[in-house]
Short mmCIF file of C-alpha atoms in Angstrom, two decimals:
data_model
loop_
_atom_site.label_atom_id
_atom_site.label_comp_id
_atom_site.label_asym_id
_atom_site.label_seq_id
_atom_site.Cartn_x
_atom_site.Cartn_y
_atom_site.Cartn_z
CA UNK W 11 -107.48 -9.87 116.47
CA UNK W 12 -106.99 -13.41 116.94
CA UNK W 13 -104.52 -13.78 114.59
CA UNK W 14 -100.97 -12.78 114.03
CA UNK W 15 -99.94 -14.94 112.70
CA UNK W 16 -93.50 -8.81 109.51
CA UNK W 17 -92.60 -8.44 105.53
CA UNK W 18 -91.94 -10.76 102.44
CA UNK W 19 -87.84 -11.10 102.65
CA UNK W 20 -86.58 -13.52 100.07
CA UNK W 21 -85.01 -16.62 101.47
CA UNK W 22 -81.47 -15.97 100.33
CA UNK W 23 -79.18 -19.41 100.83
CA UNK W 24 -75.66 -18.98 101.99
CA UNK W 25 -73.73 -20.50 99.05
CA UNK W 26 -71.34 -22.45 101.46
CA UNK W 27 -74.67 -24.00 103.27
CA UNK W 28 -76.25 -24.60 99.62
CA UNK W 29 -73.18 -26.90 98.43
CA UNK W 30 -72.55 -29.14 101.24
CA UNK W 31 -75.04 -32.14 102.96
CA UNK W 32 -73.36 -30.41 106.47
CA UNK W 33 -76.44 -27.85 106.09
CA UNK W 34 -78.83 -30.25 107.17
CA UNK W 35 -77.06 -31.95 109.67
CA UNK W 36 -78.27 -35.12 109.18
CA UNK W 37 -77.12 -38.03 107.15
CA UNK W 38 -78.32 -38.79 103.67
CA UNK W 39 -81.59 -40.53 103.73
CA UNK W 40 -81.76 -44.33 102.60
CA UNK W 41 -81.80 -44.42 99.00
CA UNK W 42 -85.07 -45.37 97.55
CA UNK W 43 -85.30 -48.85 95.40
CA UNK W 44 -86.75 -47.01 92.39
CA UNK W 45 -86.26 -44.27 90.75
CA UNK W 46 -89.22 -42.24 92.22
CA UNK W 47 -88.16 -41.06 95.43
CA UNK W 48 -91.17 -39.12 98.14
CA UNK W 49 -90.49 -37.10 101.09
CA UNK W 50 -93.18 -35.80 103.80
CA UNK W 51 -93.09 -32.85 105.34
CA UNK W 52 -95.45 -31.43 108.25
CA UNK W 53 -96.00 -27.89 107.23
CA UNK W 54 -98.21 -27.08 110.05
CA UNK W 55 -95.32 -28.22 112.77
CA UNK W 56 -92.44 -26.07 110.70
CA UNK W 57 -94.72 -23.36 111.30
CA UNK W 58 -95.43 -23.33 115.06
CA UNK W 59 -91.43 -24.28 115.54
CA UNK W 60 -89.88 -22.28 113.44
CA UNK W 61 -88.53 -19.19 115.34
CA UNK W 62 -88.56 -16.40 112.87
CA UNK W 63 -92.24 -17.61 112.54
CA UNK W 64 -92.79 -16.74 116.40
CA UNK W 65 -90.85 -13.70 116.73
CA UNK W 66 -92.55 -12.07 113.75
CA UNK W 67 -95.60 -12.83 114.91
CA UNK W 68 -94.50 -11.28 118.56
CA UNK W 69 -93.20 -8.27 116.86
CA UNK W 70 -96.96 -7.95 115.53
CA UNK W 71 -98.79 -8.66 118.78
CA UNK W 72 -96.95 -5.53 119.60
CA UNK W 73 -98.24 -3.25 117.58
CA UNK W 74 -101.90 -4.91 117.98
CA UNK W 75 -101.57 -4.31 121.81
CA UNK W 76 -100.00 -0.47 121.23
CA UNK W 77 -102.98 0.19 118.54
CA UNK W 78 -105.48 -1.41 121.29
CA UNK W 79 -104.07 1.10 123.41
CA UNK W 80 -104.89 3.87 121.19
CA UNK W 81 -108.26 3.18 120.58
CA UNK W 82 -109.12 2.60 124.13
CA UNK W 83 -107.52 6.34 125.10
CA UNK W 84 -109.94 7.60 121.86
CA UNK W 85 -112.75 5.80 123.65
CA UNK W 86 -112.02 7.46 126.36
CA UNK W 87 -112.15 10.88 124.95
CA UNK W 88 -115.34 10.12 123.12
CA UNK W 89 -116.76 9.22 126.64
CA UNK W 90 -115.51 12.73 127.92
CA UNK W 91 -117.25 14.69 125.36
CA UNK W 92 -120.87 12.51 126.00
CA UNK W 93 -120.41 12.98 129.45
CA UNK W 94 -119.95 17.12 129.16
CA UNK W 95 -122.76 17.04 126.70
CA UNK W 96 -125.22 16.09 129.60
CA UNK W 97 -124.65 19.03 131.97
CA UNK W 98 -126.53 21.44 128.71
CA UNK W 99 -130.19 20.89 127.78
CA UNK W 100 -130.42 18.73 124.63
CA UNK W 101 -130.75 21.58 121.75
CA UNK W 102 -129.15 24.04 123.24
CA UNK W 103 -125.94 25.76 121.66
CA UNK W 104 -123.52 23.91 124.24
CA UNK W 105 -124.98 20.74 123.78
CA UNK W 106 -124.91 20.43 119.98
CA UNK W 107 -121.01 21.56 119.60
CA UNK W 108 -120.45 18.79 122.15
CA UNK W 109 -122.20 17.20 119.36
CA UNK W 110 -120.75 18.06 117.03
CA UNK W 111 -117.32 17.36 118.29
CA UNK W 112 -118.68 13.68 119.32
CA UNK W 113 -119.57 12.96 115.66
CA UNK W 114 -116.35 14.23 114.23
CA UNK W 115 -114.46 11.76 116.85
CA UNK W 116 -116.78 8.66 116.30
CA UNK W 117 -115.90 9.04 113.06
CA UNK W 118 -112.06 9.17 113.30
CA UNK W 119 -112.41 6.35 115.85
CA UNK W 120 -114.21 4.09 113.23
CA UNK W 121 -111.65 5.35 110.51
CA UNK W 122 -108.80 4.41 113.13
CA UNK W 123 -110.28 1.14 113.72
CA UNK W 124 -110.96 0.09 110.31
CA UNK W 125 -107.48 1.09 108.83
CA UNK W 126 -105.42 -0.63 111.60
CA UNK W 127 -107.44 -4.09 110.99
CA UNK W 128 -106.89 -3.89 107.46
CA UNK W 129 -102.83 -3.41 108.23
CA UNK W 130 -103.09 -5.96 110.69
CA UNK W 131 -104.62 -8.54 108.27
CA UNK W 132 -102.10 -7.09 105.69
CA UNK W 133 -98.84 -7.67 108.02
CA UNK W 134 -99.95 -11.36 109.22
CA UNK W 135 -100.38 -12.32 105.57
CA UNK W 136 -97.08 -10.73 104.68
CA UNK W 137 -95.77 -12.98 107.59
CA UNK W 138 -97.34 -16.45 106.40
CA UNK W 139 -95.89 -15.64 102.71
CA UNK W 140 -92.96 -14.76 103.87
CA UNK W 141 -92.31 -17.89 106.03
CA UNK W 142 -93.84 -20.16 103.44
CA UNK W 143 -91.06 -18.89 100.80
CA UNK W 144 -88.29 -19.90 103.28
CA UNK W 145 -90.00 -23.24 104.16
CA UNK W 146 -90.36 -23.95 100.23
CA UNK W 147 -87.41 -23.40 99.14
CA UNK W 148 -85.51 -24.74 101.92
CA UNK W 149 -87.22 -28.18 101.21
CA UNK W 150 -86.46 -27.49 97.54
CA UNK W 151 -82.72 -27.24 98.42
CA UNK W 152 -83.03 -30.62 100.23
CA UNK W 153 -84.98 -32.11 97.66
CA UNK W 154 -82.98 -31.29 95.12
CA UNK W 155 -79.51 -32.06 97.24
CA UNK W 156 -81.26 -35.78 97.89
CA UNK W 157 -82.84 -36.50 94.56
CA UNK W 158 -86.37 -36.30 95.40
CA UNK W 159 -88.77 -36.68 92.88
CA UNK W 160 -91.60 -35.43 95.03
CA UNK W 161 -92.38 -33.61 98.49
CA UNK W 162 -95.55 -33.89 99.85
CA UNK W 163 -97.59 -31.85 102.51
CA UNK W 164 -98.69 -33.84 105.40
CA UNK W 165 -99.94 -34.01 108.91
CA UNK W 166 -97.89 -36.11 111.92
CA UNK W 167 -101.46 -35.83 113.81
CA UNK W 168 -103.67 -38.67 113.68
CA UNK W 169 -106.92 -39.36 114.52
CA UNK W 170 -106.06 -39.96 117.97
CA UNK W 171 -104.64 -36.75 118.65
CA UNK W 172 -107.76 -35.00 117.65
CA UNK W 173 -109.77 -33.79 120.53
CA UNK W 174 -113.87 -34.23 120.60
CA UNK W 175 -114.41 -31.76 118.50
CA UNK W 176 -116.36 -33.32 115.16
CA UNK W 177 -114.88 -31.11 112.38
CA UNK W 178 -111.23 -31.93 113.67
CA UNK W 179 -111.91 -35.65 113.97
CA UNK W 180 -113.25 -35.92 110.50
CA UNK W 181 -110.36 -33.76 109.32
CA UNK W 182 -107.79 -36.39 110.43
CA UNK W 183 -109.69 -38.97 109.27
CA UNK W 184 -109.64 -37.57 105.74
CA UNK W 185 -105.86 -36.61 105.84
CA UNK W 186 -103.98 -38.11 102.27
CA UNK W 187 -101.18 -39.61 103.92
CA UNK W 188 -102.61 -42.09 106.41
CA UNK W 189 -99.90 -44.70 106.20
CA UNK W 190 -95.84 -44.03 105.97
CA UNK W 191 -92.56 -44.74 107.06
CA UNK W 192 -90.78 -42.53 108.98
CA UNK W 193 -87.78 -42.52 107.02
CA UNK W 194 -89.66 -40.19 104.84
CA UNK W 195 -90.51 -37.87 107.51
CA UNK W 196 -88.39 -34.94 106.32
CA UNK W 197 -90.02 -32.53 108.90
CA UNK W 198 -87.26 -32.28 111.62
CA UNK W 199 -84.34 -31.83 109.20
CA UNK W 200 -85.91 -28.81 107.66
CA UNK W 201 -86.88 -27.22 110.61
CA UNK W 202 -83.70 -27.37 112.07
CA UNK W 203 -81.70 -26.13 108.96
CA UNK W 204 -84.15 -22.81 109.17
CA UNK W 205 -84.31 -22.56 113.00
CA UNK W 206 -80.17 -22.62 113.03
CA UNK W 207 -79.77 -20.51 110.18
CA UNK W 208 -81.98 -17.84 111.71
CA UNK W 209 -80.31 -17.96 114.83
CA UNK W 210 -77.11 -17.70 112.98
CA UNK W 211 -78.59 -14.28 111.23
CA UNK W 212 -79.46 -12.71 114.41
CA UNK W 213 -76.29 -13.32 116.07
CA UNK W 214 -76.71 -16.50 117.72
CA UNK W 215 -74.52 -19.91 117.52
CA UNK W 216 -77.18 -21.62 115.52
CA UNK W 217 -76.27 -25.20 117.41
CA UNK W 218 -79.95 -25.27 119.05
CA UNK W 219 -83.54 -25.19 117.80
CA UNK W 220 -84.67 -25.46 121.65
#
């Protein structure tokens, strides 16, 4: 599978983080002249960064390469059995419970194969929802904390980052945002606040997103 992308865990906020401007460790953003007031936020970036995000997805890269093992040592058998099947004449009593037993494990190996890429799927999508929850309402908190009247999703690539590939070149060029100020860049600030508080939760000092 190509994709891992571990389970949907609600993003609970420490109240003591939740009530204080500390939590984000940065300073308040410029007030806005009006009263509408926009933030930006590259979700693709919080996503690649954001270490809960890569250690879930290692956790299930895990269990992909452990199930791959599996299957190949069922593989294996079902090569056994075709390979005793060829010392008895085709038809004979030998030969047919050798083919028997083949069918039976072809079939278990396809069962085996089917079920574990439907979990897989199942567990990467439980990891994306799960991550996209705590991104959400992590920029909600600093939304709300700041007065924002709107946060929208953006990409910091332009079209000059895009490689020769058509498809992605056409996709920059359509991106909404294609002019801002970086002020209103709120991507760092988030990622931070999630990458220290999970460090935090798993024991660490929470002082580096590096």
């Amino acid at each position: 599978m190509k994709k891992f992308t571990t389970l949907v865990a609600s993003f609970v906020l420490v109240a003591g983080l939740a009530a204080t401007p500390a939590a984000f460790a940065q300073a308040e953003p410029a007030a806005s002249s009006g009263q509408f007031k926009v933030g930006l936020i590259d979700m693709a970036f919080v996503f690649k960064n954001y270490k809960k995000f890569e250690a879930l997805r290692n956790d299930l890269k895990a269990e992909i390469e452990q199930s791959d093992l599996k299957a190949k040592q069922m593989a294996g058998e079902l090569k056994q059995i075709q390979e005793k099947a060829k010392q008895f004449k085709e038809g004979s009593s030998e030969f047919k419970q050798f083919e028997s037993e083949l069918a039976q494990k072809a079939s278990q190996f396809e069962a085996f194969r089917k079920i574990a890429q439907r979990d897989f799927l199942r567990k990467e999508a439980e990891i994306y929802k799960t991550v996209y929850l705590e991104v959400s309402e992590a920029v909600e908190l600093y939304a709300n904390h700041y007065k924002y009247s709107l946060i929208m999703r953006f990409s910091r690539d332009g079209v000059e980052d895009a490689s020769g590939n058509p498809q992605q070149i056409l996709q920059s060029m359509n991106r909404q945002v294609v002019s801002f100020g970086k002020e209103l860049d709120i991507t760092d600030t988030v990622l931070e606040y999630l990458n220290r508080k999970y460090m935090t939760a798993q024991g660490g000092t929470g002082t580096s997103t590096k």
